[in-house]
Structure formats: structure tokens, C-alpha cells
Short mmCIF file of C-alpha atoms and ligand atoms in Angstrom, two decimals:
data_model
loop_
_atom_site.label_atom_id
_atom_site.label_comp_id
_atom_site.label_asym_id
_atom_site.label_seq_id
_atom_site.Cartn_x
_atom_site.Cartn_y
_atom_site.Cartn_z
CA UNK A 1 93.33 90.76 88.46
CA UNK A 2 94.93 91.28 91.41
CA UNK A 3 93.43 88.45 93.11
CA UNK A 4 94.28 85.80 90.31
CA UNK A 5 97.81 87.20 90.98
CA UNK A 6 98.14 85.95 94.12
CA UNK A 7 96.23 82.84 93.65
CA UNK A 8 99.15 80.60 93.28
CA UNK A 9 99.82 80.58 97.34
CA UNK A 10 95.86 77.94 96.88
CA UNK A 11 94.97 79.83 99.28
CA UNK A 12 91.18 78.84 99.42
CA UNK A 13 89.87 82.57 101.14
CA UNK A 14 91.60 84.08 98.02
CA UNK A 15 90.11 81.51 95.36
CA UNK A 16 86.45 82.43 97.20
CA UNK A 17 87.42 86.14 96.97
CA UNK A 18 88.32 85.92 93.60
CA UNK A 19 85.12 84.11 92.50
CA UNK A 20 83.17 86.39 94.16
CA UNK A 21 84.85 88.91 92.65
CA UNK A 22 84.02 87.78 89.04
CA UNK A 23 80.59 87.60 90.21
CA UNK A 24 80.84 91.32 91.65
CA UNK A 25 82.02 91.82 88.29
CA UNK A 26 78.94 90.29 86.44
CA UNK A 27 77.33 92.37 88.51
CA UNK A 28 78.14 95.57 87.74
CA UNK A 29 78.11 94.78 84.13
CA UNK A 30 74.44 94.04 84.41
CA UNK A 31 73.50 97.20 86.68
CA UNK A 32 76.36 99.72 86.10
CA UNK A 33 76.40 101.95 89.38
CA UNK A 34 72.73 101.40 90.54
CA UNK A 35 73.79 100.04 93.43
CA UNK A 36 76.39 103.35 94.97
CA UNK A 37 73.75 105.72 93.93
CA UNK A 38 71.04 103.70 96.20
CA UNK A 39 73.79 103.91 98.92
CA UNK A 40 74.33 107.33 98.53
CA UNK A 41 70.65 108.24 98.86
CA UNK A 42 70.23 106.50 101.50
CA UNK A 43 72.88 107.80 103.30
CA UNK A 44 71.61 111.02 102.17
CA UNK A 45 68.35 110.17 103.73
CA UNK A 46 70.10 109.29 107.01
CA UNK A 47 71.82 112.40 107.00
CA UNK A 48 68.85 115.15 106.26
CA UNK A 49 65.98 113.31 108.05
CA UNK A 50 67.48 110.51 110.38
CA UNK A 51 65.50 108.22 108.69
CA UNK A 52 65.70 104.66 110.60
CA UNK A 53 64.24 102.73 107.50
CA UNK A 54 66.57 104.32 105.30
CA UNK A 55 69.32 103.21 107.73
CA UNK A 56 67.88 99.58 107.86
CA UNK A 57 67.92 99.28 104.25
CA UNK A 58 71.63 99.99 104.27
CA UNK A 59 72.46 97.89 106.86
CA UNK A 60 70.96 95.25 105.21
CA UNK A 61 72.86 96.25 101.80
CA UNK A 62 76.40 97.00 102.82
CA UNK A 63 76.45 95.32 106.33
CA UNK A 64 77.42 91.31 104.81
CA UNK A 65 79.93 93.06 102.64
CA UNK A 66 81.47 94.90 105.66
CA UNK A 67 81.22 92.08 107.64
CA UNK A 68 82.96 89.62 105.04
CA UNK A 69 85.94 92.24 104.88
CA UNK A 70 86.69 92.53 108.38
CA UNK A 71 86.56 88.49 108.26
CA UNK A 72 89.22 88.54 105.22
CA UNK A 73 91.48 90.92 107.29
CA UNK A 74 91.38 88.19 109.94
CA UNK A 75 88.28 88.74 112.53
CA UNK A 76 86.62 85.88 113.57
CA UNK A 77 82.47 85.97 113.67
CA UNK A 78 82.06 87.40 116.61
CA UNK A 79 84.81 90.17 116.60
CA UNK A 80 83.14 91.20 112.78
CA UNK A 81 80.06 91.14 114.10
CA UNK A 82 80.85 93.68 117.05
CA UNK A 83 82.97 95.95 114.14
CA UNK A 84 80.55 96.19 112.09
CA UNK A 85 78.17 97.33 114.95
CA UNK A 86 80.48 99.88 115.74
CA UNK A 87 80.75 100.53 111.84
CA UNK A 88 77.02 101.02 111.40
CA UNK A 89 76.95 103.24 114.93
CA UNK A 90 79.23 105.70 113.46
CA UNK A 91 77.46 105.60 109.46
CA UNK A 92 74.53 106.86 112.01
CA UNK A 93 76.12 109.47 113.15
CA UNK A 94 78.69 110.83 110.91
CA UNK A 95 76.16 110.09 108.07
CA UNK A 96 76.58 114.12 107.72
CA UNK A 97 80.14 114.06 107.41
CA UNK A 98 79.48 111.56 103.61
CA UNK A 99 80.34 113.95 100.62
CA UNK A 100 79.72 112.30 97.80
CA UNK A 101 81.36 114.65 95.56
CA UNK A 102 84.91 113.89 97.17
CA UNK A 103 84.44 110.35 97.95
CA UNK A 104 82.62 106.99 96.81
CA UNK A 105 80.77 105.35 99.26
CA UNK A 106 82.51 102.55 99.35
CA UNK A 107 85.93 104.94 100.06
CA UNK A 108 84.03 106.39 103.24
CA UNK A 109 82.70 103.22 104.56
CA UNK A 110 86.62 101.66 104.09
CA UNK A 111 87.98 105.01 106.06
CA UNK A 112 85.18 103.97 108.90
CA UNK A 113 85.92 100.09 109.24
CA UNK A 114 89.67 100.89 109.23
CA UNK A 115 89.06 103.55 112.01
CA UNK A 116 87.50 100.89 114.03
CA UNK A 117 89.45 98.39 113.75
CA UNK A 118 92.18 100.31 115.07
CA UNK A 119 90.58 102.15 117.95
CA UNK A 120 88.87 98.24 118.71
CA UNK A 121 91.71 96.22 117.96
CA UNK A 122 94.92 97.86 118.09
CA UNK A 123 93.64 100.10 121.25
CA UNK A 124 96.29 102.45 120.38
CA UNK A 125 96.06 106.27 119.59
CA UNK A 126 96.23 106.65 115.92
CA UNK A 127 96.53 110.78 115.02
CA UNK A 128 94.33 111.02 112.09
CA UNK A 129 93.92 114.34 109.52
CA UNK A 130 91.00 116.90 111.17
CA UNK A 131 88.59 117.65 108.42
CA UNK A 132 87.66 120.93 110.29
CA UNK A 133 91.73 121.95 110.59
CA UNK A 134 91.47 125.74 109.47
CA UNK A 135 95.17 125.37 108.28
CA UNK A 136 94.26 122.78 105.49
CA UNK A 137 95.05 123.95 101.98
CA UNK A 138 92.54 123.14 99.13
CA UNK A 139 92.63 120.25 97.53
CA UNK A 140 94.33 120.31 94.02
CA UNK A 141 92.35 121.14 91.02
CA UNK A 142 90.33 118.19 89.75
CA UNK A 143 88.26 117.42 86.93
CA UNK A 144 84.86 116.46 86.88
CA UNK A 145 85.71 113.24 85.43
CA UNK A 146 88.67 112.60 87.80
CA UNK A 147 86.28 111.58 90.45
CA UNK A 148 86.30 107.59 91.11
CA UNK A 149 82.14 107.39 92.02
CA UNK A 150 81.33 106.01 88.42
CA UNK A 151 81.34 103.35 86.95
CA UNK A 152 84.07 103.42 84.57
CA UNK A 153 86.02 104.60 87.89
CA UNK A 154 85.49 101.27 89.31
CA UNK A 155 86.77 99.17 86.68
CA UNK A 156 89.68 101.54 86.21
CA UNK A 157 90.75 100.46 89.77
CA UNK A 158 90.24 96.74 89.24
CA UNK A 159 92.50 97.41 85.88
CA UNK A 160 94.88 99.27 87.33
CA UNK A 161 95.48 96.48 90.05
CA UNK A 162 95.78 93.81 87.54
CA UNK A 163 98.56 95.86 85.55
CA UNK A 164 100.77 95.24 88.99
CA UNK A 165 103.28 92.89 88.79
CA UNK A 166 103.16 89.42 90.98
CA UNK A 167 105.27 90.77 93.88
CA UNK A 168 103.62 94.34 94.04
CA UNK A 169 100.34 93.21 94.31
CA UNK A 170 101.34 91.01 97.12
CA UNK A 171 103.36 93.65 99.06
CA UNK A 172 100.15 95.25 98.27
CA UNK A 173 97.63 92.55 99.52
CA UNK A 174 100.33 92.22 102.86
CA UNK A 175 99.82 96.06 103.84
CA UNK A 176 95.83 96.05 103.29
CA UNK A 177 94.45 92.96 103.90
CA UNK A 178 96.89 91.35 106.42
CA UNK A 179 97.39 94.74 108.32
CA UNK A 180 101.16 94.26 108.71
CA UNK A 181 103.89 97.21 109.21
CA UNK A 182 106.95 97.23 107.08
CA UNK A 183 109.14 95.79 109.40
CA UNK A 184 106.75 92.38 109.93
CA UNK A 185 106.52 92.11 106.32
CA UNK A 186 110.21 92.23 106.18
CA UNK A 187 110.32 89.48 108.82
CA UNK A 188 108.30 87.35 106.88
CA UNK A 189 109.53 87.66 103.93
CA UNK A 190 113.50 87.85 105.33
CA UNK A 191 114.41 90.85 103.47
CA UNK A 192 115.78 94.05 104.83
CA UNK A 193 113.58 96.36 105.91
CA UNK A 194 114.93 99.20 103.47
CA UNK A 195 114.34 96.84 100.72
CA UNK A 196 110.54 96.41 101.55
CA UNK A 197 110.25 100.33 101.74
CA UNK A 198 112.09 100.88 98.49
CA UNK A 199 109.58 97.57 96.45
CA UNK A 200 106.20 99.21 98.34
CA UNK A 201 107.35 102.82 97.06
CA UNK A 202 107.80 100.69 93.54
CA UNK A 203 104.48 99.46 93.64
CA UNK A 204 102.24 101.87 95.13
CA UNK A 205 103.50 104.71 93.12
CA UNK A 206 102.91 102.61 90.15
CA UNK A 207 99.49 101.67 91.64
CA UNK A 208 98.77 105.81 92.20
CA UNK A 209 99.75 106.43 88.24
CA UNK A 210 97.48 103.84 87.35
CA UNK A 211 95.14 104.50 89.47
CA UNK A 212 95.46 108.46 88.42
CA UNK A 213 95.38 107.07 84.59
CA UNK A 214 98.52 108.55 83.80
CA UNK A 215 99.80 105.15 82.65
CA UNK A 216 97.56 103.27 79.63
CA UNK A 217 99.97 100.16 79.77
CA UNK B 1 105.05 125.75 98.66
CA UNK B 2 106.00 122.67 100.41
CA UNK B 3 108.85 120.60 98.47
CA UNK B 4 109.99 118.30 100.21
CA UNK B 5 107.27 114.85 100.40
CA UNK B 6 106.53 111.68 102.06
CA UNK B 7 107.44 108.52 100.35
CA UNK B 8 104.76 106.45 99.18
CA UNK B 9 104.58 103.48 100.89
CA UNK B 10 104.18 105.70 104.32
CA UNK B 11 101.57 107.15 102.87
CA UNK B 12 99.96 103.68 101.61
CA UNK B 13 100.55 102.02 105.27
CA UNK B 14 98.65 105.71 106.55
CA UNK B 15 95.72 105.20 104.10
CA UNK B 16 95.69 101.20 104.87
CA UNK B 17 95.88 102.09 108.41
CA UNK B 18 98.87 99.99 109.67
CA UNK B 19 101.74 102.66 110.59
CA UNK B 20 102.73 103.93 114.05
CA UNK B 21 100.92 105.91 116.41
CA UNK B 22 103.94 108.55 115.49
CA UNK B 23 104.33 108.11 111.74
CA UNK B 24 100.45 108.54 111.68
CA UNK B 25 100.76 111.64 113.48
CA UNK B 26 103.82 113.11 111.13
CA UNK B 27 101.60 112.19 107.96
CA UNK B 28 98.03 113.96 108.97
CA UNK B 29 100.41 116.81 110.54
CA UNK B 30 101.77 117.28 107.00
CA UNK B 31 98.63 115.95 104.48
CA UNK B 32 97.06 119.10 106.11
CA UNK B 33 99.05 121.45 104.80
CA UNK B 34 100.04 118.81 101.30
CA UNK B 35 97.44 118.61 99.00
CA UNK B 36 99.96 116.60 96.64
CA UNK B 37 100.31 113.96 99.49
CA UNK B 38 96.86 114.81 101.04
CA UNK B 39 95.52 113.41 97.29
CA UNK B 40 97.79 109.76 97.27
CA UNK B 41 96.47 109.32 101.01
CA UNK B 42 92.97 109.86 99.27
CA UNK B 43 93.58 107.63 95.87
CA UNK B 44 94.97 104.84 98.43
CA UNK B 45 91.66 104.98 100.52
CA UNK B 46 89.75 104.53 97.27
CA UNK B 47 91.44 101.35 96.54
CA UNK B 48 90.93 100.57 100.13
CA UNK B 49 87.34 100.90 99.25
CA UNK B 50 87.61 98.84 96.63
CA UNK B 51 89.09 96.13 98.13
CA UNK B 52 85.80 96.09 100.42
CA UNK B 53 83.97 96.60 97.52
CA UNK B 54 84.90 92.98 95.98
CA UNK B 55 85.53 91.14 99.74
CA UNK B 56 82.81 88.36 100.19
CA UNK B 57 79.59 88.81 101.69
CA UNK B 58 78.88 86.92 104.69
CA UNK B 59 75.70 87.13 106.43
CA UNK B 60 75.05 88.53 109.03
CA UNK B 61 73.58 87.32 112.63
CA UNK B 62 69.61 87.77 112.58
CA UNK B 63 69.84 90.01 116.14
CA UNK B 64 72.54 92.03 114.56
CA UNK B 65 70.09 94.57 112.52
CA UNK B 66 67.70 94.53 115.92
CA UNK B 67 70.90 95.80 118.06
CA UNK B 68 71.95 98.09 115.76
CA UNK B 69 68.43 99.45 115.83
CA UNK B 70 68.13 99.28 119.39
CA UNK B 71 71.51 101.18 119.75
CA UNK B 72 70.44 104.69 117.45
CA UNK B 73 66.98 104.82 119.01
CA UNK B 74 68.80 105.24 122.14
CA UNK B 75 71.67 107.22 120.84
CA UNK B 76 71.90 110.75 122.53
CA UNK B 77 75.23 111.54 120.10
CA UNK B 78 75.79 115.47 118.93
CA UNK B 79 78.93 116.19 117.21
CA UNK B 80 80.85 118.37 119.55
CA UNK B 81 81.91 121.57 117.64
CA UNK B 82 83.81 123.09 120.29
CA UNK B 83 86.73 120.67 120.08
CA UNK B 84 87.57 121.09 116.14
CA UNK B 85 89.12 124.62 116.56
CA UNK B 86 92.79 125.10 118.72
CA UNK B 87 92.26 127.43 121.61
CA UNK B 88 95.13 128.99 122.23
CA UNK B 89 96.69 131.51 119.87
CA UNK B 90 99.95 129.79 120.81
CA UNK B 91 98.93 127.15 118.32
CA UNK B 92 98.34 129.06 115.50
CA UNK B 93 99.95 126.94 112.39
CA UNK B 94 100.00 124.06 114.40
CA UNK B 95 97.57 121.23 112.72
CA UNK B 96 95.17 120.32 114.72
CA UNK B 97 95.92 117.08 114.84
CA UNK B 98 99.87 117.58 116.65
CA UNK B 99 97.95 120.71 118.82
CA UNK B 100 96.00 118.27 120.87
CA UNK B 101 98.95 116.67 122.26
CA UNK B 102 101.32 119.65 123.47
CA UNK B 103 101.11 121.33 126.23
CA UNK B 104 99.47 125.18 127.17
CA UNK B 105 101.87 127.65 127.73
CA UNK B 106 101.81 131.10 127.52
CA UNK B 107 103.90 130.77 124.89
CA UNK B 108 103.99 127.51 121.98
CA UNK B 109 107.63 126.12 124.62
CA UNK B 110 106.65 127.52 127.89
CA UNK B 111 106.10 123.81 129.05
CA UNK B 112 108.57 121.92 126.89
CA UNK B 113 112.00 120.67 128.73
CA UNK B 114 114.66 122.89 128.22
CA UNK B 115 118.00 121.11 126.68
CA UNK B 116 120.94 122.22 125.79
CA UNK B 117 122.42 125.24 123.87
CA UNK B 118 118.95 126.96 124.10
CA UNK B 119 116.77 123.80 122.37
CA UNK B 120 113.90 123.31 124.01
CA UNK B 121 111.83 119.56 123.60
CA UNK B 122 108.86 117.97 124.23
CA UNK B 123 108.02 114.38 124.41
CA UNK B 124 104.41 113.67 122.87
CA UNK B 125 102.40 110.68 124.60
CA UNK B 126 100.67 108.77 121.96
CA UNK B 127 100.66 106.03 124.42
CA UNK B 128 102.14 103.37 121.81
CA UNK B 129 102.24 99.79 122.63
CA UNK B 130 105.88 99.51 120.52
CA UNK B 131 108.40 101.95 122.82
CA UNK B 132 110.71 101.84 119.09
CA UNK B 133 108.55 104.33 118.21
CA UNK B 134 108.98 108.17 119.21
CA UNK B 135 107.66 110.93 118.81
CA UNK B 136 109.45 114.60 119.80
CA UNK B 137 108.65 118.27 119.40
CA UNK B 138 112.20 120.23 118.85
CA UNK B 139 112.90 124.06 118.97
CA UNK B 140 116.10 125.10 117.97
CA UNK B 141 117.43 128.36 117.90
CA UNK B 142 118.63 130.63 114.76
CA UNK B 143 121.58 129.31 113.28
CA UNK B 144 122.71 126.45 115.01
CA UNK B 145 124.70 123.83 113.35
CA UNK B 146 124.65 120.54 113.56
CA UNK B 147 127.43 118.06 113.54
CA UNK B 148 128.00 115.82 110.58
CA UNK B 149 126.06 112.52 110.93
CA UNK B 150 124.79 109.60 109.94
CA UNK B 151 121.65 107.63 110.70
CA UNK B 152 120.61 103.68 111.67
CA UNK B 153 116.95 103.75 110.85
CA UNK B 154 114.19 105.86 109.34
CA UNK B 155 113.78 109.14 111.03
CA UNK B 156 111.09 111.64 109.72
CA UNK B 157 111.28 115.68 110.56
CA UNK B 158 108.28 117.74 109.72
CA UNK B 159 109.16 121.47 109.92
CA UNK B 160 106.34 123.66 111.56
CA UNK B 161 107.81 126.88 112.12
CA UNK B 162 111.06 128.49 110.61
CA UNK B 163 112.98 125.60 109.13
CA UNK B 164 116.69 124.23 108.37
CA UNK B 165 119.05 123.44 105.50
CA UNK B 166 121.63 121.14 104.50
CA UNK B 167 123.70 118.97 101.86
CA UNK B 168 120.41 118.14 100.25
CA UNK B 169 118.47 121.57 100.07
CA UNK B 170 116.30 123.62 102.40
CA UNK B 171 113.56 122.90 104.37
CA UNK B 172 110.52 125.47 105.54
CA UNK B 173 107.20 124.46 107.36
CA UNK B 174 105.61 121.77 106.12
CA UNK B 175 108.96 120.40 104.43
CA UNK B 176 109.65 116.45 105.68
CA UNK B 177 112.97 115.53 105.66
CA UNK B 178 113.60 111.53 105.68
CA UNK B 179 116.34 110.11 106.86
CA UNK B 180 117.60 107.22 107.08
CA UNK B 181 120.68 104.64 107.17
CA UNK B 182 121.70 105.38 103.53
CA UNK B 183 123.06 109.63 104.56
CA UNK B 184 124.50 111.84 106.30
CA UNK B 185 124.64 115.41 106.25
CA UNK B 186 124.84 118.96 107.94
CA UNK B 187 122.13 120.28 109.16
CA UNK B 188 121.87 123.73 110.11
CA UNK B 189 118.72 125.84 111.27
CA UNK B 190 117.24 129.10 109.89
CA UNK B 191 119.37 132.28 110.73
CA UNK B 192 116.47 134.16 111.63
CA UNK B 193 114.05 131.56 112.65
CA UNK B 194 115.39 128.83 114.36
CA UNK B 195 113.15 125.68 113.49
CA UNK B 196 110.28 124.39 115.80
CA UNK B 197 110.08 120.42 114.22
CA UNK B 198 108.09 117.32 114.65
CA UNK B 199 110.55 114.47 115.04
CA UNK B 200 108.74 110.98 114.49
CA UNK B 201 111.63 107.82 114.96
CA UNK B 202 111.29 104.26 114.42
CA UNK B 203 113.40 101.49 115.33
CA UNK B 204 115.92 101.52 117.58
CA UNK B 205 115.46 103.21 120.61
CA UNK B 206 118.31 105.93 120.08
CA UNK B 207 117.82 109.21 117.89
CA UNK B 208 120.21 109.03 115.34
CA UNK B 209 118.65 111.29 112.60
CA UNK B 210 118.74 115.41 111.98
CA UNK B 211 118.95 116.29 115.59
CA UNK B 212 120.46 112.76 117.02
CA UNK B 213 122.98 114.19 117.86
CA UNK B 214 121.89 116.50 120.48
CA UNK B 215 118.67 114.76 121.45
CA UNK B 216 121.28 111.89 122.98
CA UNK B 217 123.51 114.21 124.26
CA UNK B 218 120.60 115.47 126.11
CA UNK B 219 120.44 112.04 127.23
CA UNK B 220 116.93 111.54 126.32
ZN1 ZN C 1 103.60 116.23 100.67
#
């Protein structure tokens, strides 16, 4: 797993995460998928009809999880409790924007908490892709199967991770979860920055195969 | 058909949302037109999902659900349609994203700073917190060559219009050409086009890169 990689640094956040990650686990083995396709109707409810019960509900499902995330990527109580009020704001009203057909729910809620944590935190202007753009090209032919909403989807990510070796997955970890640019991972790990560039490319191009099941290793 | 790409791991710090101001805006200027690099941006949000997926829950505050309530029943927010499209035909193949930051003109360089040899430039404000970071519209005219040169740090061109060659092949819109401390080369732009470029550089505070040469003999 990608979190029993890293596990060695006894790092006690990681240990927590990775128990509650075999518990996630457990989880899903018991009710395969029940859980995104509640989400997704919900969302789906909040979308067509603006229904404010519908939107509790998910609060109360996906709001700890949210809220524990932002806390891993280094928010203290207070700050994750603000994010994940501006989180929720915007699942109110972009709940339109949620395709389900391009994107798991937990994809979309990720591309929200990452938005506002950058526009809260950062305060800088961060150019992002314009859904709307008229120039945009269709996307590449996909498969039916190819999309990562189901179940087997999941654990193909969680697999894929674990095939990474022991450095990847902690460049890996250091550009998701710690939120740090090349160059300060280069800093703290005293190695040229070109050399951090060239070992990310390594491992998240071996990540995307994986992840795109072109590699069964 | 674009054929020249973004590396992966800019397109993994895009997705994880820790790159530059500028390297955010070359990489949604180009995903728009890439679906190849458009789809990685989208397979590395996924596994951002994931990662939220198996984070800890940790409960929440017992007023948070009240506020959060309190704030949509008073929420007066319409998605504003009349800001998605460009304007001004001047921006036509422009991404949206880059359009919002140059200026109106009666034509695309009307308003840009006028340099040397007939290049025109424009600096785009992304108001960045880190001044190593740059980002530059170019326009150079037909066939102009470019000295030989080298480069200190990672410089990234995105061709929007017309486009360039050199050592390493050519480059038409939506090409990026990456450069960085490990070439050199001769660049020269399109005989009949010129090449209007996106120029995103990070590091040192000089550009060194495709068009260093003139953009610091324009003393920028
Ligand atoms: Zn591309």
C-alpha cells in the first residue's frame, strides 16, 4: 500500500491513516460502491431540485472525510473547519457542474477542496482549465469500462499505488499531501532540482500506466 | 495535432495543485487544446480523490452543519454565463483561460510593449507571491532567428499562433517546448507566421530560454 510504504518515517498521522485505511478497505469489501452511488444521488438531488435535506445528508456523509483531509495536508481545526465550509458552499452551487459519467465523486470533491485551499490559503491567482472554453478538443476515446466510478476502479488505484516503489510513493505523498513545489522538495531532500523533476516524471508516469492498467506487474 | 507535451510531474504538481501561478496558467492554456495531457491531469485528480477517499474522518463541529445551512438559505448565487465566452474576436484561439489576462486591442498586440526587431511583449499579472516566476506573451515576426543558446533553469513556451523550429523539431500552436539547463539550440520562427507564444519561467529572475536572448536584451 502506499501508506505502509512510507510507514517507516513512525510517523503516527500515517500509522492512523493507514489503519483507517484498512478499515476503508473492510469497508468497501462489505458494501462494494453503495456508498458513491448514494453520493451521487444526492448530489443529483441537489442539483435538479435544490434539495436542502439532500444536501444535509451529504454534509453529514462526506463532510468528516473532507475535513480529516484538509487536517492531513496540514490545517489545523479551525482552518478545516472554515475549508470545508467553503467546500460545502461551492458542492451547493456547482452541484450542476458534477458529471458523473466523467468523474467519481470523490475526484470532483478533491478538484473542489484543492481549489479552496489555494484561493484560501495560498491567496494567489491560480489559472485553472475553463470547462466552457469553445476551443477545447474532445476528450480521447474511452471505454465504458475505462471509467474509475466502480468498484473494481477503486481498488485498481489503491493497487496501482502499492506497485510504486519506496521513493516514488514518497515523492508522491510530498507533492499531494504536503503541498510542496519541486524546488522545496529538492531543499529538503538536498538533491538538485533537475533530479527531483526527472524521479517525479519516473514515478508518476509509472503511477498513470498503472493507474491506466497498461502495466499488470 | 499537437506533438510536442508536458512532462509529467508538471502535470502531477497541476492536478495536486502545488505549481506556479504561471506554470498553472501554461498547463490549462495547453490541456485545452491536449486531450493526451488534458487525460493525465484527469487520472492524477482521480488519485487525488482517492487519497481523500482513504484520509481519516474527523468530526466535525456540531454548529458547522447549522452554518452551512444558514449560509445556502441565504445564498443569492447564479452562475454568471456571460463571462465563459472571450469577447473580442481578437481572441479567437486564445484559451480562455490566458484571454482573461491580456489586454483589448483592436488587434490581439495593439496594447503589448513593442521591443526590438519588430517583437512585440506583454507581461501577464498573475500577481504571484514568488517574483522567480514569470509569465510573458511574445510575438515575433516571420523568420527571425535566434542566436544559439543555452538555458539555467526550466523555461516552458506554449505556441498559440504560427509557431517556430529548431535542432529538436518544429513547433505549431499548442506545441510546448521545455527547456531547460541540459540544451541549447536555434530557434527560428515560422516564415510565414511569425509565432505569438506563452513564455512561463521559473527560477532565476533572468530569461534564459527560447527567446532569452532578446527578452534581456530588451532589458526586461
Ligand atoms: Zn499535451
Amino acid at each position: 500500500m502506499f501508506l505502509e510504504n512510507t510507514i517507516e518515517t513512525a510517523d503516527i498521522s500515517a500509522k492512523m491513516s493507514y489503519i483507517d485505511y484498512k478499515k476503508d478497505k473492510a469497508y468497501k469489501v462489505l458494501k462494494p460502491a453503495v456508498k458513491d452511488e448514494e453520493l451521487t444521488r444526492l448530489i443529483s438531488l441537489v442539483a435538479t431540485d435544490k434539495d436542502k435535506s439532500a444536501f444535509s445528508n451529504l454534509f453529514k456523509l462526506v463532510g468528516p472525510r473532507i475535513k480529516g483531509y484538509l487536517m492531513k495536508l496540514g490545517s489545523n481545526d479551525i482552518v478545516a473547519e472554515d475549508l470545508l465550509q467553503e467546500v460545502m458552499l461551492t458542492v451547493w452551487r456547482k452541484s450542476e457542474t458534477f458529471d458523473r459519467s466523467k468523474a467519481a465523486v470523490s475526484t470532483w470533491l478533491f478538484t473542489i477542496a484543492r481549489n479552496k485551499r489555494i484561493d484560501m490559503l495560498r491567496k494567489e491567482i491560480r489559472p485553472q482549465l475553463d470547462p466552457m472554453d469553445p476551443m477545447l478538443t474532445p476528450n480521447e476515446e474511452e471505454s465504458a469500462d475505462d471509467a474509475y466510478g466502480s468498484k473494481q476502479q477503486s481498488l485498481k488505484i489503491n493497487d496501482a499505488i502499492s506497485l510504486l516503489p519506496d521513493e516514488q510513493s514518497k515523492l508522491i505523498k510530498m507533492t499531494y499531501y504536503e503541498d510542496k513545489s519541486h524546488s522545496v522538495i529538492a531543499e529538503e531532500l538536498k538533491m538538485p532540482l533537475g533530479t527531483v523533476k526527472s524521479r517525479i516524471r519516473l514515478a508518476s508516469t509509472r503511477l498513470k500506466k498503472l493507474l491506466e492498467g497498461t502495466i499488470h506487474d | 495535432m499537437i506533438k510536442h507535451h508536458l512532462h509529467s510531474e508538471i502535470l502531477l504538481s497541476y492536478a495536486a495543485g502545488n505549481s506556479s501561478p504561471s506554470e498553472s496558467l501554461i498547463v490549462a492554456s495547453h490541456i485545452t487544446s491536449c486531450s493526451k495531457c488534458r487525460r493525465d491531469v484527469e487520472t492524477f485528480e482521480k488519485l487525488g480523490g482517492k487519497l481523500l477517499e482513504i484520509s481519516n474522518s474527523v468530526e466535525v463541529d456540531s454548529s458547522s452543519l447549522d452554518n452551512i445551512m444558514s449560509r445556502i438559505n441565504n445564498d443569492d448565487y447564479s452562475i454568471d454565463s456571460s463571462d465563459v465566452l472571450g469577447t473580442s474576436d481578437i481572441f479567437k484561439n486564445i484559451p480562455v483561460v490566458l484571454q482573461k489576462y491580456l489586454p483589448d486591442g483592436d488587434s490581439l498586440t495593439e496594447n503589448w510593449k513593442k521591443g526590438i526587431g519588430g517583437i512585440k511583449y506583454f507581461d501577464i499579472d498573475l500577481g504571484q507571491s514568488n517574483k522567480n516566476t514569470r509569465a510573458r506573451m511574445l510575438s515575433i515576426p516571420p523568420g527571425k532567428k535566434l542566436p544559439n543558446h543555452g538555458h539555467e533553469a526550466q523555461e516552458l513556451t506554449l505556441v498559440i499562433h504560427g509557431g517556430f523550429s529548431d535542432e529538436n523539431g518544429s513547433y505549431d500552436a499548442g506545441d510546448v517546448a521545455i527547456e531547460d539547463e541540459n540544451n541549447s539550440h536555434t530557434p527560428i520562427s515560422d516564415p510565414k507566421e511569425g509565432c505569438v507564444c506563452l513564455v512561463v519561467y521559473e527560477g532565476k529572475l533572468k530569461f534564459k530560454g527560447l527567446f532569452g536572448p532578446i527578452l534581456n536584451f530588451l532589458k526586461i
